[in-house]
PDB file of C-alpha atoms in Angstrom:
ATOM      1  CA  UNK A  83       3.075-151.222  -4.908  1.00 38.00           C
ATOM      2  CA  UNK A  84       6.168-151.134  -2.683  1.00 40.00           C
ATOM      3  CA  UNK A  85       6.773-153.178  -0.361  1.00 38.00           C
ATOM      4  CA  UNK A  86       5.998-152.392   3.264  1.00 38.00           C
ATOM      5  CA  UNK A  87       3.325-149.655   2.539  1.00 37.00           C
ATOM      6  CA  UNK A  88       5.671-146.994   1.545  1.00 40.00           C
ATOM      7  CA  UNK A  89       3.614-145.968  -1.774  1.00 39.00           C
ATOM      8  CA  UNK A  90       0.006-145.371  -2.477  1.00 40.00           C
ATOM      9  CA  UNK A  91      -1.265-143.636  -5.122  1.00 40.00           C
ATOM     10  CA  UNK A  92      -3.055-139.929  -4.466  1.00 42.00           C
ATOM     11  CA  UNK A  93      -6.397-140.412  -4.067  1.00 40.00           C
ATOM     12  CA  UNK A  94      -9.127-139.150  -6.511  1.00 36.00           C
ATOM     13  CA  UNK A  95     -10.437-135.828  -5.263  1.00 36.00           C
ATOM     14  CA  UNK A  96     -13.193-133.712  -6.232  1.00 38.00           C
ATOM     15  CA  UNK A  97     -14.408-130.283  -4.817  1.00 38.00           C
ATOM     16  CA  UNK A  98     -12.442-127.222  -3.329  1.00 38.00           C
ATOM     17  CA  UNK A  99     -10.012-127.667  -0.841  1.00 37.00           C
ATOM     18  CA  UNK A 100     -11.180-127.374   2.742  1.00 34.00           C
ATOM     19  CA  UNK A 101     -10.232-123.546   3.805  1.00 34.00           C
ATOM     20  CA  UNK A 102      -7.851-125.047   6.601  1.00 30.00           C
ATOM     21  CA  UNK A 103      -5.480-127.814   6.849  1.00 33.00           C
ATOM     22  CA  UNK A 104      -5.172-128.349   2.997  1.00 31.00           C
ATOM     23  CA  UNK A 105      -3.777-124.387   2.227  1.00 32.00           C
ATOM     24  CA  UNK A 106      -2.938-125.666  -1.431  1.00 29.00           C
ATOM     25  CA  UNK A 107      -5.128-128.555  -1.799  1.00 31.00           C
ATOM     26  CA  UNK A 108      -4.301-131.914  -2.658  1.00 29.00           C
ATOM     27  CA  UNK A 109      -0.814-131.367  -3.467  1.00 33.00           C
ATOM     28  CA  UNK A 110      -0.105-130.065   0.049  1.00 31.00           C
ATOM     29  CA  UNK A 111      -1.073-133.919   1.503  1.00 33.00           C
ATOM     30  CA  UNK A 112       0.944-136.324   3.002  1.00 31.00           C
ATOM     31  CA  UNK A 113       1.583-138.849   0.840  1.00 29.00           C
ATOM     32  CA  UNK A 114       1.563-141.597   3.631  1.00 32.00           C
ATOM     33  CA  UNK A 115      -2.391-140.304   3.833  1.00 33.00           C
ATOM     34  CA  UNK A 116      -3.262-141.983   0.782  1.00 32.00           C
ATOM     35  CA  UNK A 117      -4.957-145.460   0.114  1.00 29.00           C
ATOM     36  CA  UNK A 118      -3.898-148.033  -2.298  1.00 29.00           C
ATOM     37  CA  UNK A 119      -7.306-148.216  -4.757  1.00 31.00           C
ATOM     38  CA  UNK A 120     -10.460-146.320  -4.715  1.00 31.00           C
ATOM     39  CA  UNK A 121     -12.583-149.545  -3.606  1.00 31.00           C
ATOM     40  CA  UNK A 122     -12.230-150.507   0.344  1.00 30.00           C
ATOM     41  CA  UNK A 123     -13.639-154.172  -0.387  1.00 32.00           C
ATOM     42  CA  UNK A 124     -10.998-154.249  -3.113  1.00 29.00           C
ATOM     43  CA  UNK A 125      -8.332-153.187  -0.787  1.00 31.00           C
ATOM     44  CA  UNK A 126      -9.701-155.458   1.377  1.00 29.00           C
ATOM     45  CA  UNK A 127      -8.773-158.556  -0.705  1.00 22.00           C
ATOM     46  CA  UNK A 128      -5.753-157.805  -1.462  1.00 27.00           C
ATOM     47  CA  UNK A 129      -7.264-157.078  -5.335  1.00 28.00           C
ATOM     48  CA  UNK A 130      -5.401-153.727  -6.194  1.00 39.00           C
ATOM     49  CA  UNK A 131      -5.019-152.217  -9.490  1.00 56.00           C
ATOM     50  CA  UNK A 132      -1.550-152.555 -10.511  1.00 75.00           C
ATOM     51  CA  UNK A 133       0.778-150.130 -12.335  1.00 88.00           C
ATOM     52  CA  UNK A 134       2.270-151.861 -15.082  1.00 91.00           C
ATOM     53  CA  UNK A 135       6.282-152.343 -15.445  1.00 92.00           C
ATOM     54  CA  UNK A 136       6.115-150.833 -18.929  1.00 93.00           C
ATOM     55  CA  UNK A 137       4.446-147.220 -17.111  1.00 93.00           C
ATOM     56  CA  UNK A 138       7.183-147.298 -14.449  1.00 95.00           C
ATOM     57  CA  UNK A 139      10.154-147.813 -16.961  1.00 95.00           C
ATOM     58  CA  UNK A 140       8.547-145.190 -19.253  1.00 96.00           C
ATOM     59  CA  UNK A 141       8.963-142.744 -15.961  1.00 97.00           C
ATOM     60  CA  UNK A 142      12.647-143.013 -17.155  1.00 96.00           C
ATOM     61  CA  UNK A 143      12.189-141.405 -20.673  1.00 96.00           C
ATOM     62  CA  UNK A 144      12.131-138.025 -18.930  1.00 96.00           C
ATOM     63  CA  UNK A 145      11.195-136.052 -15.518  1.00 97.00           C
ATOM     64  CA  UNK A 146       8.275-134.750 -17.417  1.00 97.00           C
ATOM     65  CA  UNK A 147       6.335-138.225 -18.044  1.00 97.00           C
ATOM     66  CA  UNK A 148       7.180-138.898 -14.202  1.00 97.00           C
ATOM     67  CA  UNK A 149       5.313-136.129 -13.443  1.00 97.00           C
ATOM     68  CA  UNK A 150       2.188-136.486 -15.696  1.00 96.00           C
ATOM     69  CA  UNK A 151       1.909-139.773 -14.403  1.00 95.00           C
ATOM     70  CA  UNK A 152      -0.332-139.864 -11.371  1.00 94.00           C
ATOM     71  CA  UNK A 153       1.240-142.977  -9.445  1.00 95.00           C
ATOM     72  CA  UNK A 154       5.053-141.801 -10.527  1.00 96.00           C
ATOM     73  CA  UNK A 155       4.280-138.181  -8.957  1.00 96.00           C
ATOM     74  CA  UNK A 156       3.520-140.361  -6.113  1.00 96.00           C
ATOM     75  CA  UNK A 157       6.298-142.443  -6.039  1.00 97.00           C
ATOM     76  CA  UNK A 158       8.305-139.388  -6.748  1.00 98.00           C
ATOM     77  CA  UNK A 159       6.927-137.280  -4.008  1.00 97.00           C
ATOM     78  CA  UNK A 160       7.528-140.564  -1.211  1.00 97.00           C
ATOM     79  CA  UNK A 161      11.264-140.256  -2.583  1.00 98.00           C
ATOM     80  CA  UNK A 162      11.475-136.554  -2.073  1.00 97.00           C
ATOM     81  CA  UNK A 163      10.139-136.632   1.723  1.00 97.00           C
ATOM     82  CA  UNK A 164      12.787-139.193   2.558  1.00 96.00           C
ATOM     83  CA  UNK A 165      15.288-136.967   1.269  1.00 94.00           C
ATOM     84  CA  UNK A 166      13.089-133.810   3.091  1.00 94.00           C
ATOM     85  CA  UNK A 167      13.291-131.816  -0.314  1.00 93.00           C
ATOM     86  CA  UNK A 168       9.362-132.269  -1.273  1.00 96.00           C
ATOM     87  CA  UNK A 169       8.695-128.496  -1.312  1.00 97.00           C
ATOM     88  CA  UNK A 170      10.343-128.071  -4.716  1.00 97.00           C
ATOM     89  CA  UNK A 171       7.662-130.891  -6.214  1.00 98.00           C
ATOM     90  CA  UNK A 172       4.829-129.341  -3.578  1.00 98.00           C
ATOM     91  CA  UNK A 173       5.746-125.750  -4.765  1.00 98.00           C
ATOM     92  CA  UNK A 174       5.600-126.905  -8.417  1.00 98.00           C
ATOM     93  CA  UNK A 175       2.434-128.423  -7.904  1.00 97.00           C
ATOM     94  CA  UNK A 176       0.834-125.164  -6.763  1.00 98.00           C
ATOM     95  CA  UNK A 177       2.311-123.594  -9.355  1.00 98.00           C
ATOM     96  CA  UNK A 178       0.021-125.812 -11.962  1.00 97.00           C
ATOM     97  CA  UNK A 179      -3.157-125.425  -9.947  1.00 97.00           C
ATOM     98  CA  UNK A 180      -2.289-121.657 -10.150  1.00 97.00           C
ATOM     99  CA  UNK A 181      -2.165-121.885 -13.402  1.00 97.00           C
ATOM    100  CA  UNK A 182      -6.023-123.514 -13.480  1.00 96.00           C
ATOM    101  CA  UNK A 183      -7.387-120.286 -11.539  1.00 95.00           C
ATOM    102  CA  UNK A 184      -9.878-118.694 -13.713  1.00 94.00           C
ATOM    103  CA  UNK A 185     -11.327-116.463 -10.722  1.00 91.00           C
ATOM    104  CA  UNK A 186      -9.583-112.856 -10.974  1.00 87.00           C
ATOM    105  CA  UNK A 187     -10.862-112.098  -6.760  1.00 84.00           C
ATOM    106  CA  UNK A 188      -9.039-115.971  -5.917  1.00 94.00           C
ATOM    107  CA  UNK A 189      -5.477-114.790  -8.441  1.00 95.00           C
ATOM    108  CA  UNK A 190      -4.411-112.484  -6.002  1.00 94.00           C
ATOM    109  CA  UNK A 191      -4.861-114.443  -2.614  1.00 95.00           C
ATOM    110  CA  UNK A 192      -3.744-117.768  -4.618  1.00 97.00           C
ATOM    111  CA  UNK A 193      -0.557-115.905  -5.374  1.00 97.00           C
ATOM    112  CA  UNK A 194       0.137-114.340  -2.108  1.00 97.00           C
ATOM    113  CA  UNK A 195      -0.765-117.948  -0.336  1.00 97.00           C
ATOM    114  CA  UNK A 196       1.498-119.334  -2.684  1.00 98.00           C
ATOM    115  CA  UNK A 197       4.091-116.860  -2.510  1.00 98.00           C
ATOM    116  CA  UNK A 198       4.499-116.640   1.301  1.00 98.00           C
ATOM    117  CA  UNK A 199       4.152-120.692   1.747  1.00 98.00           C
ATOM    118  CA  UNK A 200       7.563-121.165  -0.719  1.00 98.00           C
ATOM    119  CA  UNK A 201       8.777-117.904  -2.351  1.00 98.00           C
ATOM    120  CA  UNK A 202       9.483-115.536   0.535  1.00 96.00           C
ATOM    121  CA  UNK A 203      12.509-115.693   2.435  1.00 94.00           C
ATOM    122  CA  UNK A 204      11.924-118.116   5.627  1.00 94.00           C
ATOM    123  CA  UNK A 205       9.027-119.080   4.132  1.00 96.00           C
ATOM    124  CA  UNK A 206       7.796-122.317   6.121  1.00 97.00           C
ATOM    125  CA  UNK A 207       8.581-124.609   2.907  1.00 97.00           C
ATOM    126  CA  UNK A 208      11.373-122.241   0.980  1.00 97.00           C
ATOM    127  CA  UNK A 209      12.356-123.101  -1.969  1.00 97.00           C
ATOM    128  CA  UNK A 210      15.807-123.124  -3.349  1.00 93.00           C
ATOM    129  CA  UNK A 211      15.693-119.579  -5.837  1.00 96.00           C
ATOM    130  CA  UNK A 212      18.118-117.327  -6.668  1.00 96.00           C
ATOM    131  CA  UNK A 213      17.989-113.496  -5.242  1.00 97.00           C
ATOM    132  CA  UNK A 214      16.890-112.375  -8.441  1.00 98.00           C
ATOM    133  CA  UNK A 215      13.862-114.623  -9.152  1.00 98.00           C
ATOM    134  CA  UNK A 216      12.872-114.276  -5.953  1.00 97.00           C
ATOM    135  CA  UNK A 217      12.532-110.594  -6.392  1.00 97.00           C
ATOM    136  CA  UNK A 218      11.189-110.868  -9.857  1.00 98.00           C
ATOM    137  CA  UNK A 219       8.744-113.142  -8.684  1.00 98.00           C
ATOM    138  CA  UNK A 220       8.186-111.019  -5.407  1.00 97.00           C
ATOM    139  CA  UNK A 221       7.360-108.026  -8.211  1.00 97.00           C
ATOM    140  CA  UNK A 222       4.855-110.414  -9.758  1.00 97.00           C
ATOM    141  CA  UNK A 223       2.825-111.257  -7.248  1.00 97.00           C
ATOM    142  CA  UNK A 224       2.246-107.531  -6.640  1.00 95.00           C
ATOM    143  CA  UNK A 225      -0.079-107.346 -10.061  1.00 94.00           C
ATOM    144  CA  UNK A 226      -0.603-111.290 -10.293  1.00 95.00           C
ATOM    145  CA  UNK A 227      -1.241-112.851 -13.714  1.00 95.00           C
ATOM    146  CA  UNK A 228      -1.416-116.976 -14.390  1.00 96.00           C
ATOM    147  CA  UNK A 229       2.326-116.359 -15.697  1.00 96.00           C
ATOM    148  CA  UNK A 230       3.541-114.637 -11.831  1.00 97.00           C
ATOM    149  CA  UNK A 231       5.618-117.592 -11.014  1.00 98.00           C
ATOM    150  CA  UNK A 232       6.673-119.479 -14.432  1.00 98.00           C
ATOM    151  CA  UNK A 233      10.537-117.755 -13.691  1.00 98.00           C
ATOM    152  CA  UNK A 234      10.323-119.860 -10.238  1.00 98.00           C
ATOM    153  CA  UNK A 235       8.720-122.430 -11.134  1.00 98.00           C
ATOM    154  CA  UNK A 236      10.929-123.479 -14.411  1.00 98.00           C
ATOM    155  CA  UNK A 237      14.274-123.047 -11.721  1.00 97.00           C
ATOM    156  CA  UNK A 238      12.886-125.503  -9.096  1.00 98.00           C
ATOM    157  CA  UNK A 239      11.851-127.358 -12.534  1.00 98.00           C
ATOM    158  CA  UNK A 240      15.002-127.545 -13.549  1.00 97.00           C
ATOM    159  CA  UNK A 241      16.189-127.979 -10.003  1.00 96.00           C
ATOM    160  CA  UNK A 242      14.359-131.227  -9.645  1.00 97.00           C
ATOM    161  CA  UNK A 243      15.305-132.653 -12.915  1.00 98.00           C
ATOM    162  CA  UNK A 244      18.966-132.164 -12.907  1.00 97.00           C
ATOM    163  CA  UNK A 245      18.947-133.113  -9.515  1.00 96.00           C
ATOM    164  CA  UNK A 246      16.699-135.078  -7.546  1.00 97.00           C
ATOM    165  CA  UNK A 247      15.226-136.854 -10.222  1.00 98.00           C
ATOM    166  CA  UNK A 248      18.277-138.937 -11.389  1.00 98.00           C
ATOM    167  CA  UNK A 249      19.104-140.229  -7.873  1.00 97.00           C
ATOM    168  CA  UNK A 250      14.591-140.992  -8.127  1.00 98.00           C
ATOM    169  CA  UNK A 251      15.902-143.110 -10.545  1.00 98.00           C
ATOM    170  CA  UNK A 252      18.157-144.929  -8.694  1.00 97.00           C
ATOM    171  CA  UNK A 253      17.131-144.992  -5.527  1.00 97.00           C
ATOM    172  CA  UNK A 254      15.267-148.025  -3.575  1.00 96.00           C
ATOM    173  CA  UNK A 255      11.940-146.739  -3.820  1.00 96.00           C
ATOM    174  CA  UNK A 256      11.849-146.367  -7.642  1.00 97.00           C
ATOM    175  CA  UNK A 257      14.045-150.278  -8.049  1.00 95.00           C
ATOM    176  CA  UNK A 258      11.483-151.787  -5.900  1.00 94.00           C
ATOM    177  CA  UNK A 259       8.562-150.678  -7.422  1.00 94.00           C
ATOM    178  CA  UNK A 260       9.939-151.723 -10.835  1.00 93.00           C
ATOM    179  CA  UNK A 261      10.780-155.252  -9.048  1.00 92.00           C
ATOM    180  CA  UNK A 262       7.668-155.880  -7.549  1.00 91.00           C
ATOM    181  CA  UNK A 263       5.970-154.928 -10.923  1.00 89.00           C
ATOM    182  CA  UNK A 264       8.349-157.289 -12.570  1.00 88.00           C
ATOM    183  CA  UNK A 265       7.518-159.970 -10.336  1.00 85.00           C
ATOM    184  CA  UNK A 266       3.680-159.418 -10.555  1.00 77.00           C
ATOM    185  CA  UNK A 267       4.580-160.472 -14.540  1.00 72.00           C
ATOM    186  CA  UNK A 268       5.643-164.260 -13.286  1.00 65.00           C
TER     187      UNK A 268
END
């Protein structure tokens, strides 16, 4: 864990989103909500599970592991709010859940949430898209499918991995945790 309380791993959550306050659901949260562990006596005792050095060094391979890794999202999502970019991996998050919508009546509203929360020019959390996905996209939504925002979605992709994820990689957040792992090791 990093020191000082700056990272906790996303909690475990199960059910639908409440209709207010989490729009998109867990990937909409603060990350500074969640608690270290799923076990409050645990937490207690200063007992936490630990993420190994070897899975944080492996979040170096490629942006992709980072993100299928549920305490390097984490991590990655604390370094995004510091540098106040966390829509693109909040946007791209959405984007996946999307993607797990197997209810024709919620594809529509899902999209249109989703499309006037990132896509839509001054959007609250805009996203960084050229004109013409943003129109394309825009178009999409209209007649929404699971594919509506794959154009979008692989630019802020892209976006993130060519961009923020490299300075992830060297910033304090991501050389502490790999420190403090190291140091758990001796």
């Amino acid at each position: 864990m990093l020191p000082g309380s700056l990272w906790h791993p996303p909690p475990v959550r199960g059910g639908p989103p409440s209709p207010r306050g989490e729009k998109l659901g867990f990937c909409c949260q603060s990350f500074s909500d969640h608690a270290v562990g799923t076990d409050p006596p645990a937490e207690r005792t200063g007992q936490r599970q630990g993420l190994s050095t070897e899975e944080a060094t492996r979040w170096a391979d490629s942006f992709d592991v980072l993100l299928s890794h549920k305490y390097g999202l984490a991590a990655f999502r604390a370094f995004l709010k510091t540098e106040f970019s966390e829509e693109n991996l909040e946007f791209w998050l959405a984007c996946e859940d999307f993607k797990k919508t197997r209810s024709a009546a919620k594809l529509a509203s899902k999209a249109q949430r989703i499309f006037e929360e990132f896509i839509d020019v001054q959007a609250p959390r805009e996203v960084n898209i050229d004109f013409q996905t943003r129109e394309l996209t825009r178009r999409n939504v209209q007649e929404p499918s699971l594919s509506c925002f794959d154009q979008a979605q692989g630019k802020v992709h892209s976006l993130m991995e060519k961009d923020s994820y490299p300075r992830f990689l060297r910033s304090k957040i991501y050389t502490d945790l790999l420190s403090q792992t190291q140091r758990r090791l001796s």
